[in-house]
PDB file of C-alpha atoms in Angstrom:
ATOM      1  CA  MET J  18     160.251 220.601   1.339  1.00  0.00           C
ATOM      2  CA  SER J  19     157.643 220.148   4.071  1.00  0.00           C
ATOM      3  CA  LYS J  20     153.937 220.766   3.633  1.00  0.00           C
ATOM      4  CA  ILE J  21     152.449 223.890   5.123  1.00  0.00           C
ATOM      5  CA  PRO J  22     149.288 223.041   7.090  1.00  0.00           C
ATOM      6  CA  VAL J  23     146.223 224.806   5.725  1.00  0.00           C
ATOM      7  CA  SER J  24     142.853 225.331   7.368  1.00  0.00           C
ATOM      8  CA  VAL J  25     139.846 226.567   5.428  1.00  0.00           C
ATOM      9  CA  CYS J  26     137.232 228.472   7.424  1.00  0.00           C
ATOM     10  CA  ILE J  27     133.781 228.912   5.907  1.00  0.00           C
ATOM     11  CA  ILE J  28     131.109 231.148   7.404  1.00  0.00           C
ATOM     12  CA  ALA J  29     127.724 230.146   6.008  1.00  0.00           C
ATOM     13  CA  LYS J  30     124.096 231.153   6.290  1.00  0.00           C
ATOM     14  CA  ASN J  31     121.388 229.627   4.100  1.00  0.00           C
ATOM     15  CA  GLU J  32     123.900 228.104   1.674  1.00  0.00           C
ATOM     16  CA  GLU J  33     122.091 224.779   1.228  1.00  0.00           C
ATOM     17  CA  LYS J  34     122.468 224.980  -2.563  1.00  0.00           C
ATOM     18  CA  TYR J  35     126.243 225.502  -2.517  1.00  0.00           C
ATOM     19  CA  ILE J  36     127.867 224.163   0.658  1.00  0.00           C
ATOM     20  CA  GLY J  37     127.913 220.513  -0.418  1.00  0.00           C
ATOM     21  CA  GLU J  38     129.723 221.223  -3.689  1.00  0.00           C
ATOM     22  CA  CYS J  39     132.120 223.597  -1.947  1.00  0.00           C
ATOM     23  CA  LEU J  40     133.113 220.965   0.616  1.00  0.00           C
ATOM     24  CA  LYS J  41     133.338 218.255  -2.052  1.00  0.00           C
ATOM     25  CA  ARG J  42     135.811 220.320  -4.086  1.00  0.00           C
ATOM     26  CA  LEU J  43     138.007 221.005  -1.047  1.00  0.00           C
ATOM     27  CA  GLU J  44     138.090 217.376   0.136  1.00  0.00           C
ATOM     28  CA  PRO J  45     140.859 216.084  -2.202  1.00  0.00           C
ATOM     29  CA  TYR J  46     143.336 218.614  -0.822  1.00  0.00           C
ATOM     30  CA  GLY J  47     143.212 217.259   2.722  1.00  0.00           C
ATOM     31  CA  PHE J  48     142.748 220.674   4.298  1.00  0.00           C
ATOM     32  CA  GLU J  49     141.258 221.053   7.733  1.00  0.00           C
ATOM     33  CA  ILE J  50     137.799 222.506   7.070  1.00  0.00           C
ATOM     34  CA  VAL J  51     135.881 224.479   9.686  1.00  0.00           C
ATOM     35  CA  VAL J  52     132.311 225.482   8.849  1.00  0.00           C
ATOM     36  CA  THR J  53     130.474 227.956  11.048  1.00  0.00           C
ATOM     37  CA  ASP J  54     126.756 228.283  10.464  1.00  0.00           C
ATOM     38  CA  THR J  55     125.323 231.634  11.487  1.00  0.00           C
ATOM     39  CA  GLY J  56     121.686 230.674  11.927  1.00  0.00           C
ATOM     40  CA  SER J  57     120.588 229.082   8.672  1.00  0.00           C
ATOM     41  CA  THR J  58     116.894 228.401   8.239  1.00  0.00           C
ATOM     42  CA  ASP J  59     117.411 225.994   5.330  1.00  0.00           C
ATOM     43  CA  GLN J  60     119.227 222.637   5.268  1.00  0.00           C
ATOM     44  CA  THR J  61     122.769 224.079   5.250  1.00  0.00           C
ATOM     45  CA  VAL J  62     123.645 222.197   8.449  1.00  0.00           C
ATOM     46  CA  GLY J  63     122.208 218.949   7.077  1.00  0.00           C
ATOM     47  CA  ARG J  64     124.595 218.916   4.136  1.00  0.00           C
TER      48      ARG J  64
END
């Protein structure tokens, strides 16, 4: 049985407190992860 490719798309704004943990929990699965920031004024992009 072949693997089905999965992409995870996250739309974020001012999610500095949560984005790091979210990405960390997805990492072991090997998914393609696309994060779109919609104008955060905190450190969301820096995470």
